[in-house]
Every structure is written in structure tokens, then in C-alpha cells.
GROMACS .gro file of C-alpha atoms in nm:
model
  266
    1MET     CA    1  -0.023  -0.025  -0.015
    2TRP     CA    2   0.295   0.210   0.068
    3ARG     CA    3   0.367   0.193  -0.281
    4GLY     CA    4   0.100   0.287  -0.448
    5LEU     CA    5   0.126   0.612  -0.209
    6TYR     CA    6   0.438   0.700  -0.319
    7THR     CA    7   0.334   0.620  -0.717
    8ALA     CA    8   0.001   0.833  -0.703
    9GLY     CA    9   0.205   1.122  -0.519
   10ALA     CA   10   0.497   1.096  -0.796
   11GLY     CA   11   0.247   1.131  -1.063
   12MET     CA   12   0.126   1.449  -0.894
   13ILE     CA   13   0.432   1.607  -0.887
   14THR     CA   14   0.456   1.501  -1.236
   15GLU     CA   15   0.143   1.689  -1.379
   16THR     CA   16   0.196   1.984  -1.111
   17LYS     CA   17   0.517   2.045  -1.313
   18ARG     CA   18   0.302   2.003  -1.601
   19THR     CA   19   0.075   2.310  -1.493
   20ASP     CA   20   0.396   2.502  -1.444
   21THR     CA   21   0.497   2.459  -1.812
   22ILE     CA   22   0.137   2.524  -1.948
   23ALA     CA   23   0.058   2.804  -1.753
   24ASN     CA   24   0.386   2.967  -1.863
   25ASN     CA   25   0.330   2.897  -2.270
   26LEU     CA   26  -0.005   3.075  -2.194
   27ALA     CA   27   0.131   3.381  -2.030
   28ASN     CA   28   0.377   3.388  -2.304
   29ALA     CA   29   0.082   3.375  -2.551
   30ASN     CA   30   0.144   3.751  -2.670
   31THR     CA   31   0.527   3.740  -2.580
   32THR     CA   32   0.717   3.876  -2.929
   33GLY     CA   33   0.905   3.535  -3.059
   34PHE     CA   34   0.838   3.340  -2.761
   35LYS     CA   35   0.918   2.937  -2.790
   36ARG     CA   36   0.639   2.747  -2.597
   37ASP     CA   37   0.776   2.449  -2.363
   38ASP     CA   38   0.673   2.043  -2.354
   39ALA     CA   39   0.688   1.889  -2.009
   40ILE     CA   40   0.849   1.517  -2.143
   41SER     CA   41   0.768   1.295  -1.866
   42ARG     CA   42   0.921   0.941  -1.803
   43GLU     CA   43   0.847   0.654  -1.651
   44PHE     CA   44   1.059   0.514  -1.325
   45GLU     CA   45   1.224   0.128  -1.365
   46PRO     CA   46   0.879  -0.088  -1.314
   47MET     CA   47   0.858  -0.342  -1.052
   48LEU     CA   48   0.854  -0.724  -1.149
   49ILE     CA   49   0.666  -0.893  -0.898
   50LYS     CA   50   0.637  -1.248  -0.825
   51ARG     CA   51   0.444  -1.530  -0.568
   52ILE     CA   52   0.669  -1.649  -0.358
   53ASN     CA   53   0.436  -1.829  -0.153
   54ASP     CA   54   0.193  -1.994  -0.357
   55GLY     CA   55   0.235  -2.328  -0.287
   56LYS     CA   56   0.574  -2.471  -0.159
   57ASN     CA   57   0.691  -2.683   0.108
   58LEU     CA   58   0.866  -2.466   0.331
   59ASN     CA   59   0.986  -2.748   0.550
   60ASN     CA   60   1.187  -2.844   0.212
   61VAL     CA   61   1.576  -2.833   0.300
   62THR     CA   62   1.640  -2.629   0.025
   63SER     CA   63   1.398  -2.338   0.130
   64PHE     CA   64   1.563  -2.057   0.281
   65LYS     CA   65   1.330  -1.757   0.399
   66GLN     CA   66   1.049  -1.859   0.220
   67PHE     CA   67   1.293  -1.873  -0.124
   68SER     CA   68   1.292  -2.275  -0.295
   69VAL     CA   69   1.609  -2.386  -0.513
   70GLY     CA   70   1.503  -2.517  -0.837
   71GLU     CA   71   1.165  -2.366  -0.801
   72SER     CA   72   0.974  -2.144  -1.061
   73ILE     CA   73   0.818  -1.875  -0.881
   74PRO     CA   74   0.455  -1.755  -1.069
   75THR     CA   75   0.489  -1.412  -1.189
   76VAL     CA   76   0.146  -1.148  -1.109
   77GLY     CA   77   0.303  -0.887  -1.301
   78VAL     CA   78   0.462  -0.563  -1.352
   79LEU     CA   79   0.403  -0.261  -1.143
   80GLY     CA   80   0.462   0.074  -1.238
   81LEU     CA   81   0.676   0.334  -1.007
   82GLY     CA   82   0.508   0.657  -1.079
   83SER     CA   83   0.655   0.928  -1.296
   84ARG     CA   84   0.924   1.218  -1.351
   85ILE     CA   85   0.946   1.528  -1.577
   86ASP     CA   86   1.245   1.398  -1.791
   87GLU     CA   87   1.305   1.738  -1.980
   88ILE     CA   88   1.136   2.038  -2.072
   89ALA     CA   89   1.176   2.073  -2.464
   90THR     CA   90   1.141   2.388  -2.654
   91ASP     CA   91   0.944   2.362  -2.960
   92HIS     CA   92   1.136   2.596  -3.165
   93THR     CA   93   0.868   2.568  -3.503
   94GLN     CA   94   0.827   2.897  -3.648
   95GLY     CA   95   0.547   3.186  -3.545
   96GLY     CA   96   0.355   3.378  -3.748
   97PHE     CA   97   0.439   3.704  -3.843
   98GLN     CA   98   0.275   4.085  -3.781
   99THR     CA   99   0.333   4.370  -3.975
  100THR     CA  100   0.404   4.660  -3.751
  101GLY     CA  101   0.539   4.917  -3.997
  102ASN     CA  102   0.772   5.021  -3.756
  103PRO     CA  103   1.160   5.016  -3.975
  104LEU     CA  104   1.310   4.889  -3.642
  105ASP     CA  105   1.103   4.627  -3.625
  106VAL     CA  106   1.235   4.273  -3.766
  107ALA     CA  107   1.119   3.938  -3.790
  108ILE     CA  108   1.325   3.605  -3.882
  109SER     CA  109   1.183   3.389  -4.110
  110GLY     CA  110   1.350   3.021  -4.088
  111ASP     CA  111   1.647   2.961  -3.906
  112GLY     CA  112   1.853   3.155  -3.702
  113TYR     CA  113   1.893   3.401  -3.359
  114PHE     CA  114   1.979   3.780  -3.276
  115ALA     CA  115   2.269   3.824  -3.094
  116ILE     CA  116   2.237   4.051  -2.781
  117GLN     CA  117   2.524   4.178  -2.521
  118THR     CA  118   2.407   4.124  -2.189
  119PRO     CA  119   2.566   4.160  -1.870
  120GLN     CA  120   2.638   3.772  -1.874
  121GLY     CA  121   2.771   3.752  -2.193
  122VAL     CA  122   2.625   3.707  -2.524
  123ARG     CA  123   2.261   3.567  -2.575
  124TYR     CA  124   2.067   3.532  -2.840
  125THR     CA  125   1.694   3.597  -2.889
  126ARG     CA  126   1.414   3.593  -3.161
  127ASP     CA  127   1.271   3.904  -3.078
  128GLY     CA  128   1.318   4.171  -3.282
  129ASN     CA  129   1.137   4.409  -3.093
  130PHE     CA  130   1.427   4.680  -3.113
  131TYR     CA  131   1.464   5.037  -3.038
  132ARG     CA  132   1.744   5.310  -3.084
  133SER     CA  133   1.853   5.490  -2.781
  134SER     CA  134   1.930   5.824  -2.761
  135ARG     CA  135   2.307   5.778  -2.847
  136GLY     CA  136   2.155   5.591  -3.149
  137GLN     CA  137   2.240   5.265  -3.029
  138LEU     CA  138   2.034   5.008  -3.116
  139GLN     CA  139   1.874   4.807  -2.854
  140THR     CA  140   1.628   4.591  -2.744
  141VAL     CA  141   1.371   4.704  -2.485
  142ARG     CA  142   1.516   4.623  -2.222
  143GLY     CA  143   1.790   4.842  -2.282
  144GLN     CA  144   2.060   4.566  -2.442
  145ALA     CA  145   2.265   4.662  -2.733
  146VAL     CA  146   2.224   4.468  -3.051
  147LEU     CA  147   2.527   4.315  -3.203
  148GLY     CA  148   2.634   4.313  -3.580
  149THR     CA  149   2.862   4.081  -3.752
  150ASN     CA  150   3.186   4.262  -3.573
  151ASN     CA  151   3.026   4.206  -3.217
  152GLN     CA  152   3.027   4.523  -3.127
  153PRO     CA  153   2.592   4.713  -3.064
  154ILE     CA  154   2.524   4.893  -3.403
  155THR     CA  155   2.450   5.238  -3.459
  156ILE     CA  156   2.235   5.488  -3.653
  157PRO     CA  157   2.299   5.830  -3.699
  158GLY     CA  158   2.013   6.011  -3.516
  159ASP     CA  159   1.958   6.243  -3.778
  160ALA     CA  160   1.894   5.987  -3.989
  161ALA     CA  161   1.541   6.025  -4.170
  162LYS     CA  162   1.490   5.647  -4.322
  163VAL     CA  163   1.669   5.327  -4.208
  164THR     CA  164   1.612   5.025  -4.397
  165ILE     CA  165   1.741   4.641  -4.300
  166GLY     CA  166   1.780   4.403  -4.571
  167ALA     CA  167   1.704   4.023  -4.590
  168LYS     CA  168   2.045   3.921  -4.448
  169GLY     CA  169   2.042   4.185  -4.227
  170GLU     CA  170   2.234   4.513  -4.335
  171ILE     CA  171   2.126   4.811  -4.220
  172MET     CA  172   2.133   5.124  -4.474
  173ALA     CA  173   2.082   5.498  -4.325
  174ASP     CA  174   1.966   5.756  -4.544
  175GLY     CA  175   2.131   5.544  -4.787
  176GLN     CA  176   2.447   5.501  -4.620
  177ARG     CA  177   2.564   5.140  -4.462
  178VAL     CA  178   2.609   5.162  -4.096
  179GLY     CA  179   2.584   4.840  -3.961
  180GLN     CA  180   2.450   4.458  -4.025
  181LEU     CA  181   2.233   4.209  -3.776
  182GLN     CA  182   2.405   3.963  -3.660
  183LEU     CA  183   2.209   3.634  -3.742
  184THR     CA  184   2.352   3.313  -3.544
  185SER     CA  185   2.281   2.933  -3.610
  186PHE     CA  186   2.355   2.632  -3.321
  187GLY     CA  187   2.298   2.367  -3.644
  188PRO     CA  188   1.980   2.165  -3.670
  189ASP     CA  189   2.037   2.023  -3.263
  190ARG     CA  190   1.728   2.235  -3.134
  191ARG     CA  191   1.929   2.126  -2.765
  192ALA     CA  192   2.181   2.320  -2.863
  193VAL     CA  193   2.006   2.650  -2.713
  194LEU     CA  194   1.839   2.668  -2.374
  195LYS     CA  195   1.613   2.954  -2.223
  196GLN     CA  196   1.802   3.146  -1.961
  197GLY     CA  197   1.486   3.382  -1.950
  198ASP     CA  198   1.366   3.725  -2.030
  199ASN     CA  199   1.314   3.584  -2.400
  200LEU     CA  200   1.721   3.504  -2.436
  201TYR     CA  201   1.871   3.127  -2.468
  202TYR     CA  202   2.244   3.087  -2.411
  203PRO     CA  203   2.452   2.807  -2.578
  204GLN     CA  204   2.495   2.470  -2.403
  205GLN     CA  205   2.908   2.382  -2.365
  206GLY     CA  206   3.044   2.276  -2.708
  207ALA     CA  207   2.760   2.404  -2.916
  208GLN     CA  208   2.937   2.612  -3.165
  209PRO     CA  209   2.785   2.960  -3.354
  210GLN     CA  210   2.756   2.944  -3.719
  211ALA     CA  211   2.618   3.173  -3.995
  212ALA     CA  212   2.230   3.130  -3.953
  213THR     CA  213   2.046   3.079  -4.332
  214GLY     CA  214   1.724   3.215  -4.231
  215GLU     CA  215   1.630   3.536  -4.363
  216ILE     CA  216   1.499   3.869  -4.216
  217TYR     CA  217   1.152   4.079  -4.254
  218GLN     CA  218   1.161   4.459  -4.241
  219GLY     CA  219   0.836   4.614  -3.996
  220MET     CA  220   0.715   4.243  -3.935
  221LEU     CA  221   0.730   4.063  -3.563
  222GLU     CA  222   0.728   3.710  -3.560
  223ASN     CA  223   0.450   3.598  -3.291
  224SER     CA  224   0.452   3.336  -3.006
  225ASN     CA  225   0.352   3.013  -3.150
  226THR     CA  226   0.220   2.911  -2.857
  227ASN     CA  227  -0.180   2.779  -2.960
  228VAL     CA  228  -0.406   2.867  -2.680
  229VAL     CA  229  -0.667   2.663  -2.786
  230SER     CA  230  -0.489   2.410  -2.757
  231GLU     CA  231  -0.281   2.470  -2.413
  232MET     CA  232  -0.623   2.530  -2.284
  233VAL     CA  233  -0.731   2.190  -2.403
  234ASN     CA  234  -0.393   2.041  -2.207
  235LEU     CA  235  -0.454   2.208  -1.900
  236ILE     CA  236  -0.772   2.056  -1.855
  237ASN     CA  237  -0.671   1.686  -1.952
  238ASN     CA  238  -0.318   1.797  -1.731
  239TYR     CA  239  -0.600   1.853  -1.443
  240ARG     CA  240  -0.833   1.566  -1.473
  241ILE     CA  241  -0.538   1.348  -1.458
  242TYR     CA  242  -0.385   1.493  -1.121
  243GLU     CA  243  -0.713   1.458  -0.957
  244ALA     CA  244  -0.711   1.092  -1.043
  245GLY     CA  245  -0.368   1.084  -0.879
  246SER     CA  246  -0.536   1.299  -0.600
  247LYS     CA  247  -0.859   1.016  -0.592
  248ALA     CA  248  -0.598   0.750  -0.553
  249VAL     CA  249  -0.401   0.892  -0.254
  250THR     CA  250  -0.704   0.941  -0.090
  251THR     CA  251  -0.828   0.553  -0.190
  252GLN     CA  252  -0.480   0.460  -0.121
  253ASP     CA  253  -0.447   0.591   0.271
  254THR     CA  254  -0.847   0.475   0.357
  255LEU     CA  255  -0.690   0.093   0.264
  256LEU     CA  256  -0.421   0.159   0.500
  257ASP     CA  257  -0.670   0.331   0.794
  258LYS     CA  258  -0.893   0.054   0.745
  259SER     CA  259  -0.589  -0.237   0.804
  260VAL     CA  260  -0.431  -0.025   1.097
  261ASN     CA  261  -0.739   0.044   1.267
  262GLU     CA  262  -0.987  -0.301   1.192
  263VAL     CA  263  -0.783  -0.543   1.077
  264GLY     CA  264  -0.458  -0.470   1.307
  265ARG     CA  265  -0.752  -0.521   1.599
  266VAL     CA  266  -0.884  -0.848   1.469
   0.00000   0.00000   0.00000
């Protein structure tokens, strides 16, 4: 019975973490460039159950502590021991585009990330909602500098009347080239970059940056790839599973109560 409590409890913990993941997806449904997460669960190693006291002659000289030498023990079946969250996997599928008309808004179609200078070092993002600071530096909404292909911040002259950004990130101010956005890829391995927070990613140890194959569209932003309806369905389904685990815990507790207070009294 104790195993039943632990198994049901482990399942409830797993579904709690899955609920947190779904809630985070819903909270970022309108976050530019956000990529939804999936909580992937894994079963603990199951236990093979056998009957150890079924029709044996325990007085046999080959018997020791309820086990008999050379005797085939009937198999009952496999007992599951619960589950756990094995990985929080990020879904990197392309989000839809939204036209803004702002010349400093850019979206990536296909593979690639923008390089951002942060206090923790260079980080990467799909959020192309950029602004020009009072000093003319191209920055994110959090005031972090956007890096060019020379790994330096990009500066746009304050008196520039027209700013255009090409498909490969070339920035032209009144017809003069002032820099090029660094568009970085880490190859086909989707686990090469991990989420840091604030819509930023950092590369795993050993991940090598390379030139991306995606294209940049000016005056557009990439929406979150979260599907609100799908996430709500997952949330409801997750609640039902958690509720089933809760009922299993209650049932196991009732059986233990009867075993201790009624069967034990006899």
C-alpha cells in the first residue's frame, strides 16, 4: 500500500510541473518570438512482482526465508512506480508574422537568432522588437545592445530620416551602410540553446555558432508559437490526470486506515 501512495504522489508532482509549463506558455501567448515548452515525462523503472509463497513446501531442505532452490515462482505482473519530468523541451517551430510598420521591428523567417549583449555575456533571441536609444544605439526593450557581425553594438545616426534593413540584416541609414545584424545559428540540434529567461537563450557547452540561413523581414514581428486553444485543452486534460492521482492517494489512505485500525485489531 505504501508503494501505491508513492506512485500516485509521484504522478501528482509530475502533473504539477506540467501545469507550470502550460501556464508559462499561456502567459507568453502574446510575447514576441516566444517558443512554447513541452514537459516530457518518464516512467520510473517498473518492478516485476512474483508470488513467493504459493503452494511451496517451506519445510523442504532447499527452502530458505520463503525462497526455494530450483522452483519456478509464478509471475503476477509489472508494478509501475510512478513518473517524473525528464525534460522541458522547447518547440522551435516558426511563429506567425505580424506587420507593425516600424522600421526597427524585424522578424526572422527560418533558422537563426539575433545576438544580444547582456551582463552575463552574449545571448540570443528571436524577439526583433528593437529601438534606437538617445545615443543612437540599437537596443532591445530592456536596453540591451543588439550586436552586429563585428560583435559590436550597432549605432544608427540620430539624424537618419530613413532606415532600411535587408534580408541578411544589412542596415542602411539614408542610403549609407551603418552595420549588419548578426544572425546566428547553432545547427539542426534544437537542444544546442537553452532558455535563460527574458526571452533569451544561451548556448550549451560545446555548441558552435555559425551563420544562419534564415531571412530577415523589416517592419514585422514574429508572434509566439503558442496555440491558446491547444494549451487550454492540455491544461484541462492535465487537471483530470492530477485529480485521478489525488483520488488514488485518498483510496490508498483509506485502505491503510482500515488495515491499521480494523485488520490490525483482529
